[in-house]
Amino acid sequence: MKITVSGEVKEVKDELTIAELIELENVETPQYVSVSVNDEFAKSEDFKTQKLHEGDIVEFLYFMGGGQ
Amino acid sequence: MAFSDEQLERYSRHIILKEIGVRGQKKLLNAKVLIIGAGGLGAPAAMYLAAAGVGTIGIADADEVDLSNLQRQIIHATDDVGKPKVESAKETMNKMNPDVTVKTYHEFVSSENILDLIKDYDFIIDGTDNFPAKFLINDACVMAKKPFSHAGIIRFKGQLMTYVPGEGPCYRCVFKNPPPKDAVPTCKQAGVIGAMGGVIGSLQAMEAIKYITGVGELLTGSLLTFDAIKMNFHKVKLPKADCNCAVCGTHPTITKLIDYEQAECDGI
Ligand SMILES: [Zn+2]
């Protein structure tokens, strides 16, 4: 199936979970990433069970602490 | 208030813009913006706001200028090493534009002083480098109903979002709680391209100017990310404000400001 991850369309296996996508995308500090699916926050406790669907739009929101 | 000939000339490129004009420039001259952190983000933000004629600019920072700051903190010069950053920043802004009143706060921002600091300002810019400060600024601005620009930069990446009370999610809606100490790298540990502060800090100044003049769309409900390696800007549409958010939700659980513990390497 096709999903959009951070603005890029990607071909992934059906029923991919958010946790699997996090691994696939090599997300840095995966335990601290916020995820939205179709403009709704996914709960981190659901990452392992929440399946993605064809056409889903997934965004990773990263902590970025620097500034000085 | 009538413009002097000098002001008409100084701000002519603003005044000629139909979105700004004389009215918008007057709004800028009457506006008060507080910048927390006179560093990588705060330096370019302060300079563009001073140049734009924002009438009152407050700048808060407890640190002194260090040689390692100068790779990105363009408001300070080599001769300023050792000087309080707020003093050095004030001197630069005064030199740039005598129309601007600069107020300096040579102190750490904490739960004790932040509400008092922000209360007289129309817009706040978060130019800090650590999560305790970023959450504190968010919570204080939510409680005091103040709009602010959040930003972060690291390595070749940067991001920013704007909070306006009642018009979208706050920082805590998105990020919930600060990550544990040292779980997420800081600029000092990870490095940052100096020009990244220029890109993102200038965008923060742009948000302040747009908020003050009422021009265009703000980054409320969006997080704009910039990846300099791929040279890619990506605007992430954020979910609506979380009604369960601990600070801006319908039944907030955070009603007192929190001083989170800082990583030891932060604040430099
Ligand atoms: Zn919130």
GROMACS .gro file of C-alpha atoms and ligand atoms in nm:
model
  337
    1MET     CA    1   0.000   0.000   0.000
    2LYS     CA    2   0.101   0.363  -0.041
    3ILE     CA    3   0.123   0.607   0.250
    4THR     CA    4   0.269   0.957   0.278
    5VAL     CA    5   0.544   0.993   0.536
    6SER     CA    6   0.679   1.343   0.611
    7GLY     CA    7   0.548   1.461   0.276
    8GLU     CA    8   0.691   1.173   0.071
    9VAL     CA    9   0.481   0.895  -0.079
   10LYS     CA   10   0.615   0.553   0.019
   11GLU     CA   11   0.525   0.196  -0.069
   12VAL     CA   12   0.499  -0.012   0.248
   13LYS     CA   13   0.353  -0.351   0.340
   14ASP     CA   14  -0.016  -0.373   0.424
   15GLU     CA   15  -0.115  -0.339   0.789
   16LEU     CA   16   0.214  -0.178   0.884
   17THR     CA   17   0.203  -0.055   1.243
   18ILE     CA   18   0.330   0.282   1.357
   19ALA     CA   19   0.604   0.110   1.556
   20GLU     CA   20   0.717  -0.076   1.243
   21LEU     CA   21   0.718   0.247   1.042
   22ILE     CA   22   0.927   0.417   1.312
   23GLU     CA   23   1.181   0.137   1.275
   24LEU     CA   24   1.166   0.143   0.895
   25GLU     CA   25   1.227   0.518   0.891
   26ASN     CA   26   1.525   0.493   1.129
   27VAL     CA   27   1.369   0.755   1.353
   28GLU     CA   28   1.626   0.903   1.588
   29THR     CA   29   1.530   0.878   1.958
   30PRO     CA   30   1.214   0.677   1.865
   31GLN     CA   31   1.085   0.679   2.223
   32TYR     CA   32   1.046   1.059   2.210
   33VAL     CA   33   0.887   1.113   1.871
   34SER     CA   34   0.529   1.238   1.839
   35VAL     CA   35   0.332   1.089   1.550
   36SER     CA   36   0.026   1.221   1.372
   37VAL     CA   37  -0.184   1.013   1.133
   38ASN     CA   38  -0.424   1.210   0.912
   39ASP     CA   39  -0.389   1.515   1.140
   40GLU     CA   40  -0.466   1.324   1.461
   41PHE     CA   41  -0.210   1.241   1.727
   42ALA     CA   42  -0.141   0.872   1.772
   43LYS     CA   43  -0.098   0.771   2.135
   44SER     CA   44   0.250   0.633   2.203
   45GLU     CA   45   0.099   0.337   2.388
   46ASP     CA   46  -0.080   0.245   2.063
   47PHE     CA   47   0.226   0.257   1.834
   48LYS     CA   48   0.272  -0.122   1.847
   49THR     CA   49  -0.091  -0.202   1.764
   50GLN     CA   50  -0.218   0.089   1.552
   51LYS     CA   51  -0.216  -0.021   1.188
   52LEU     CA   52  -0.174   0.219   0.899
   53HIS     CA   53  -0.400   0.219   0.597
   54GLU     CA   54  -0.367   0.297   0.226
   55GLY     CA   55  -0.344   0.673   0.173
   56ASP     CA   56  -0.263   0.759   0.535
   57ILE     CA   57  -0.064   1.075   0.592
   58VAL     CA   58   0.191   1.026   0.866
   59GLU     CA   59   0.405   1.297   1.020
   60PHE     CA   60   0.685   1.259   1.272
   61LEU     CA   61   0.725   1.549   1.513
   62TYR     CA   62   1.065   1.564   1.674
   63PHE     CA   63   1.186   1.733   1.987
   64MET     CA   64   1.429   2.002   1.886
   65GLY     CA   65   1.589   2.166   2.184
   66GLY     CA   66   1.865   2.387   2.048
   67GLY     CA   67   1.847   2.759   1.999
   68GLN     CA   68   2.141   2.929   2.166
   69MET     CA   69   0.198   6.003   1.594
   70ALA     CA   70   0.336   6.146   1.270
   71PHE     CA   71   0.643   6.004   1.103
   72SER     CA   72   0.955   6.215   1.077
   73ASP     CA   73   1.119   6.248   0.734
   74GLU     CA   74   1.390   6.018   0.856
   75GLN     CA   75   1.136   5.754   0.958
   76LEU     CA   76   0.953   5.782   0.626
   77GLU     CA   77   1.281   5.708   0.454
   78ARG     CA   78   1.400   5.441   0.697
   79TYR     CA   79   1.077   5.243   0.670
   80SER     CA   80   0.999   5.325   0.306
   81ARG     CA   81   1.028   4.962   0.191
   82HIS     CA   82   0.771   4.863   0.452
   83ILE     CA   83   0.542   5.159   0.390
   84ILE     CA   84   0.530   5.090   0.017
   85LEU     CA   85   0.394   4.739   0.082
   86LYS     CA   86   0.017   4.751   0.058
   87GLU     CA   87  -0.013   4.497   0.339
   88ILE     CA   88   0.195   4.714   0.576
   89GLY     CA   89   0.173   5.080   0.476
   90VAL     CA   90   0.181   5.366   0.725
   91ARG     CA   91  -0.071   5.188   0.946
   92GLY     CA   92   0.132   4.870   0.972
   93GLN     CA   93   0.451   5.060   1.039
   94LYS     CA   94   0.277   5.250   1.320
   95LYS     CA   95   0.165   4.920   1.467
   96LEU     CA   96   0.525   4.799   1.462
   97LEU     CA   97   0.650   5.117   1.630
   98ASN     CA   98   0.386   5.074   1.902
   99ALA     CA   99   0.451   4.701   1.950
  100LYS     CA  100   0.639   4.528   2.229
  101VAL     CA  101   0.818   4.201   2.165
  102LEU     CA  102   1.010   3.998   2.423
  103ILE     CA  103   1.292   3.771   2.307
  104ILE     CA  104   1.397   3.505   2.556
  105GLY     CA  105   1.753   3.398   2.477
  106ALA     CA  106   2.001   3.626   2.297
  107GLY     CA  107   2.162   3.338   2.110
  108GLY     CA  108   2.147   3.161   1.775
  109LEU     CA  109   1.775   3.224   1.728
  110GLY     CA  110   1.738   3.538   1.937
  111ALA     CA  111   2.023   3.725   1.765
  112PRO     CA  112   1.880   3.739   1.412
  113ALA     CA  113   1.525   3.774   1.546
  114ALA     CA  114   1.627   4.075   1.757
  115MET     CA  115   1.818   4.236   1.471
  116TYR     CA  116   1.535   4.206   1.219
  117LEU     CA  117   1.279   4.329   1.470
  118ALA     CA  118   1.500   4.625   1.560
  119ALA     CA  119   1.556   4.706   1.194
  120ALA     CA  120   1.180   4.677   1.135
  121GLY     CA  121   1.116   4.942   1.398
  122VAL     CA  122   0.943   4.734   1.663
  123GLY     CA  123   0.918   5.008   1.923
  124THR     CA  124   1.000   4.810   2.236
  125ILE     CA  125   1.214   4.499   2.235
  126GLY     CA  126   1.284   4.313   2.558
  127ILE     CA  127   1.571   4.070   2.568
  128ALA     CA  128   1.628   3.818   2.848
  129ASP     CA  129   1.944   3.611   2.889
  130ALA     CA  130   2.160   3.532   3.191
  131ASP     CA  131   2.477   3.447   2.998
  132GLU     CA  132   2.788   3.631   2.889
  133VAL     CA  133   2.918   3.625   2.532
  134ASP     CA  134   3.155   3.334   2.473
  135LEU     CA  135   3.393   3.295   2.180
  136SER     CA  136   3.212   2.976   2.077
  137ASN     CA  137   2.887   3.177   2.039
  138LEU     CA  138   3.018   3.395   1.758
  139GLN     CA  139   2.989   3.128   1.487
  140ARG     CA  140   2.612   3.194   1.489
  141GLN     CA  141   2.508   3.466   1.734
  142ILE     CA  142   2.556   3.754   1.491
  143ILE     CA  143   2.430   4.024   1.726
  144HIS     CA  144   2.756   3.989   1.924
  145ALA     CA  145   3.107   4.071   1.801
  146THR     CA  146   3.457   3.957   1.898
  147ASP     CA  147   3.502   4.259   2.127
  148ASP     CA  148   3.190   4.157   2.320
  149VAL     CA  149   3.335   3.833   2.458
  150GLY     CA  150   3.280   3.833   2.835
  151LYS     CA  151   3.006   4.097   2.823
  152PRO     CA  152   2.647   4.010   2.924
  153LYS     CA  153   2.469   3.901   2.607
  154VAL     CA  154   2.179   4.132   2.678
  155GLU     CA  155   2.414   4.433   2.691
  156SER     CA  156   2.589   4.339   2.371
  157ALA     CA  157   2.252   4.278   2.202
  158LYS     CA  158   2.121   4.613   2.323
  159GLU     CA  159   2.424   4.799   2.188
  160THR     CA  160   2.383   4.639   1.846
  161MET     CA  161   2.010   4.714   1.830
  162ASN     CA  162   2.059   5.074   1.948
  163LYS     CA  163   2.320   5.124   1.676
  164MET     CA  164   2.087   4.976   1.416
  165ASN     CA  165   1.781   5.180   1.500
  166PRO     CA  166   1.742   5.465   1.752
  167ASP     CA  167   1.361   5.433   1.730
  168VAL     CA  168   1.376   5.113   1.934
  169THR     CA  169   1.368   5.106   2.314
  170VAL     CA  170   1.557   4.798   2.428
  171LYS     CA  171   1.486   4.656   2.772
  172THR     CA  172   1.736   4.408   2.910
  173TYR     CA  173   1.679   4.131   3.162
  174HIS     CA  174   2.012   3.981   3.267
  175GLU     CA  175   1.861   3.681   3.442
  176PHE     CA  176   1.753   3.320   3.399
  177VAL     CA  177   1.387   3.286   3.316
  178SER     CA  178   1.211   3.071   3.575
  179SER     CA  179   0.868   3.000   3.716
  180GLU     CA  180   0.935   3.284   3.960
  181ASN     CA  181   0.983   3.564   3.710
  182ILE     CA  182   0.839   3.463   3.373
  183LEU     CA  183   0.481   3.582   3.420
  184ASP     CA  184   0.610   3.919   3.532
  185LEU     CA  185   0.850   3.933   3.236
  186ILE     CA  186   0.594   3.855   2.967
  187LYS     CA  187   0.302   4.054   3.102
  188ASP     CA  188   0.380   4.383   2.925
  189TYR     CA  189   0.463   4.229   2.587
  190ASP     CA  190   0.243   4.167   2.283
  191PHE     CA  191   0.442   3.874   2.143
  192ILE     CA  192   0.712   3.648   2.281
  193ILE     CA  193   0.994   3.475   2.093
  194ASP     CA  194   1.137   3.156   2.238
  195GLY     CA  195   1.505   3.160   2.148
  196THR     CA  196   1.614   2.929   2.428
  197ASP     CA  197   1.823   2.616   2.394
  198ASN     CA  198   1.669   2.373   2.638
  199PHE     CA  199   1.344   2.191   2.702
  200PRO     CA  200   1.279   2.313   3.057
  201ALA     CA  201   1.278   2.672   2.925
  202LYS     CA  202   1.071   2.583   2.618
  203PHE     CA  203   0.800   2.417   2.827
  204LEU     CA  204   0.810   2.698   3.081
  205ILE     CA  205   0.762   2.961   2.808
  206ASN     CA  206   0.475   2.761   2.658
  207ASP     CA  207   0.296   2.712   2.986
  208ALA     CA  208   0.341   3.074   3.094
  209CYS     CA  209   0.218   3.205   2.758
  210VAL     CA  210  -0.086   2.974   2.767
  211MET     CA  211  -0.168   3.086   3.123
  212ALA     CA  212  -0.115   3.455   3.048
  213LYS     CA  213  -0.287   3.426   2.706
  214LYS     CA  214   0.016   3.555   2.519
  215PRO     CA  215   0.106   3.459   2.162
  216PHE     CA  216   0.455   3.324   2.109
  217SER     CA  217   0.685   3.168   1.853
  218HIS     CA  218   0.851   2.840   1.944
  219ALA     CA  219   1.160   2.723   1.758
  220GLY     CA  220   1.441   2.473   1.782
  221ILE     CA  221   1.757   2.415   1.579
  222ILE     CA  222   2.011   2.136   1.575
  223ARG     CA  223   2.274   2.015   1.328
  224PHE     CA  224   2.129   2.092   0.982
  225LYS     CA  225   1.768   2.107   1.098
  226GLY     CA  226   1.530   2.362   1.239
  227GLN     CA  227   1.161   2.397   1.313
  228LEU     CA  228   0.913   2.650   1.440
  229MET     CA  229   0.547   2.692   1.529
  230THR     CA  230   0.335   2.980   1.656
  231TYR     CA  231   0.090   2.970   1.942
  232VAL     CA  232  -0.194   3.219   1.950
  233PRO     CA  233  -0.444   3.173   2.237
  234GLY     CA  234  -0.760   3.002   2.116
  235GLU     CA  235  -0.629   2.954   1.763
  236GLY     CA  236  -0.451   2.621   1.766
  237PRO     CA  237  -0.244   2.375   1.961
  238CYS     CA  238   0.022   2.476   2.210
  239TYR     CA  239   0.372   2.325   2.226
  240ARG     CA  240   0.256   2.088   2.499
  241CYS     CA  241  -0.037   1.963   2.286
  242VAL     CA  242   0.227   1.830   2.048
  243PHE     CA  243   0.516   1.732   2.275
  244LYS     CA  244   0.341   1.658   2.609
  245ASN     CA  245   0.642   1.661   2.846
  246PRO     CA  246   1.012   1.742   2.827
  247PRO     CA  247   1.226   1.442   2.735
  248PRO     CA  248   1.445   1.313   3.019
  249LYS     CA  249   1.773   1.493   3.074
  250ASP     CA  250   2.025   1.411   2.799
  251ALA     CA  251   1.776   1.188   2.610
  252VAL     CA  252   1.767   1.428   2.315
  253PRO     CA  253   2.091   1.600   2.215
  254THR     CA  254   2.145   1.974   2.250
  255CYS     CA  255   2.337   2.200   2.011
  256LYS     CA  256   2.645   2.187   2.227
  257GLN     CA  257   2.652   1.809   2.217
  258ALA     CA  258   2.543   1.774   1.855
  259GLY     CA  259   2.652   2.095   1.681
  260VAL     CA  260   2.455   2.330   1.462
  261ILE     CA  261   2.519   2.517   1.139
  262GLY     CA  262   2.537   2.885   1.231
  263ALA     CA  263   2.322   2.997   0.941
  264MET     CA  264   2.040   2.775   1.074
  265GLY     CA  265   1.985   3.029   1.352
  266GLY     CA  266   1.961   3.294   1.079
  267VAL     CA  267   1.700   3.098   0.883
  268ILE     CA  268   1.479   2.999   1.174
  269GLY     CA  269   1.534   3.310   1.391
  270SER     CA  270   1.443   3.530   1.092
  271LEU     CA  271   1.126   3.327   1.043
  272GLN     CA  272   1.041   3.389   1.409
  273ALA     CA  273   1.085   3.763   1.347
  274MET     CA  274   0.860   3.725   1.042
  275GLU     CA  275   0.590   3.563   1.255
  276ALA     CA  276   0.612   3.847   1.510
  277ILE     CA  277   0.584   4.110   1.236
  278LYS     CA  278   0.288   3.931   1.077
  279TYR     CA  279   0.115   3.893   1.411
  280ILE     CA  280   0.162   4.263   1.493
  281THR     CA  281   0.049   4.388   1.153
  282GLY     CA  282  -0.221   4.125   1.105
  283VAL     CA  283  -0.084   4.022   0.767
  284GLY     CA  284  -0.122   3.673   0.622
  285GLU     CA  285  -0.133   3.334   0.785
  286LEU     CA  286   0.067   3.244   1.092
  287LEU     CA  287   0.215   2.907   1.181
  288THR     CA  288  -0.071   2.843   1.421
  289GLY     CA  289  -0.173   2.481   1.386
  290SER     CA  290   0.137   2.406   1.181
  291LEU     CA  291   0.497   2.315   1.244
  292LEU     CA  292   0.735   2.431   0.973
  293THR     CA  293   1.045   2.216   0.950
  294PHE     CA  294   1.360   2.291   0.752
  295ASP     CA  295   1.619   2.034   0.652
  296ALA     CA  296   1.928   2.206   0.511
  297ILE     CA  297   2.083   1.879   0.389
  298LYS     CA  298   1.789   1.810   0.159
  299MET     CA  299   1.718   2.185   0.131
  300ASN     CA  300   1.359   2.107   0.207
  301PHE     CA  301   1.094   2.305   0.392
  302HIS     CA  302   0.801   2.094   0.510
  303LYS     CA  303   0.489   2.239   0.671
  304VAL     CA  304   0.328   1.980   0.897
  305LYS     CA  305  -0.037   2.040   0.969
  306LEU     CA  306  -0.078   1.982   1.342
  307PRO     CA  307  -0.380   1.818   1.498
  308LYS     CA  308  -0.629   2.057   1.660
  309ALA     CA  309  -0.558   2.180   2.011
  310ASP     CA  310  -0.579   1.876   2.238
  311CYS     CA  311  -0.876   1.920   2.472
  312ASN     CA  312  -0.690   1.687   2.710
  313CYS     CA  313  -0.374   1.899   2.699
  314ALA     CA  314  -0.230   1.940   3.049
  315VAL     CA  315  -0.204   2.315   3.014
  316CYS     CA  316  -0.437   2.446   2.740
  317GLY     CA  317  -0.702   2.171   2.760
  318THR     CA  318  -1.051   2.203   2.903
  319HIS     CA  319  -0.946   2.069   3.244
  320PRO     CA  320  -0.579   2.163   3.277
  321THR     CA  321  -0.376   1.966   3.530
  322ILE     CA  322  -0.089   2.214   3.516
  323THR     CA  323  -0.205   2.524   3.697
  324LYS     CA  324   0.131   2.622   3.846
  325LEU     CA  325   0.449   2.674   3.645
  326ILE     CA  326   0.711   2.401   3.661
  327ASP     CA  327   1.090   2.438   3.671
  328TYR     CA  328   1.208   2.115   3.509
  329GLU     CA  329   1.561   1.998   3.573
  330GLN     CA  330   1.809   2.102   3.306
  331ALA     CA  331   2.070   1.885   3.140
  332GLU     CA  332   2.409   1.991   3.274
  333CYS     CA  333   2.540   2.101   2.939
  334ASP     CA  334   2.248   2.330   2.863
  335GLY     CA  335   2.223   2.702   2.898
  336ILE     CA  336   2.558   2.781   2.745
  337ZN      ZN  337  -0.195   2.252   2.465
   0.00000   0.00000   0.00000
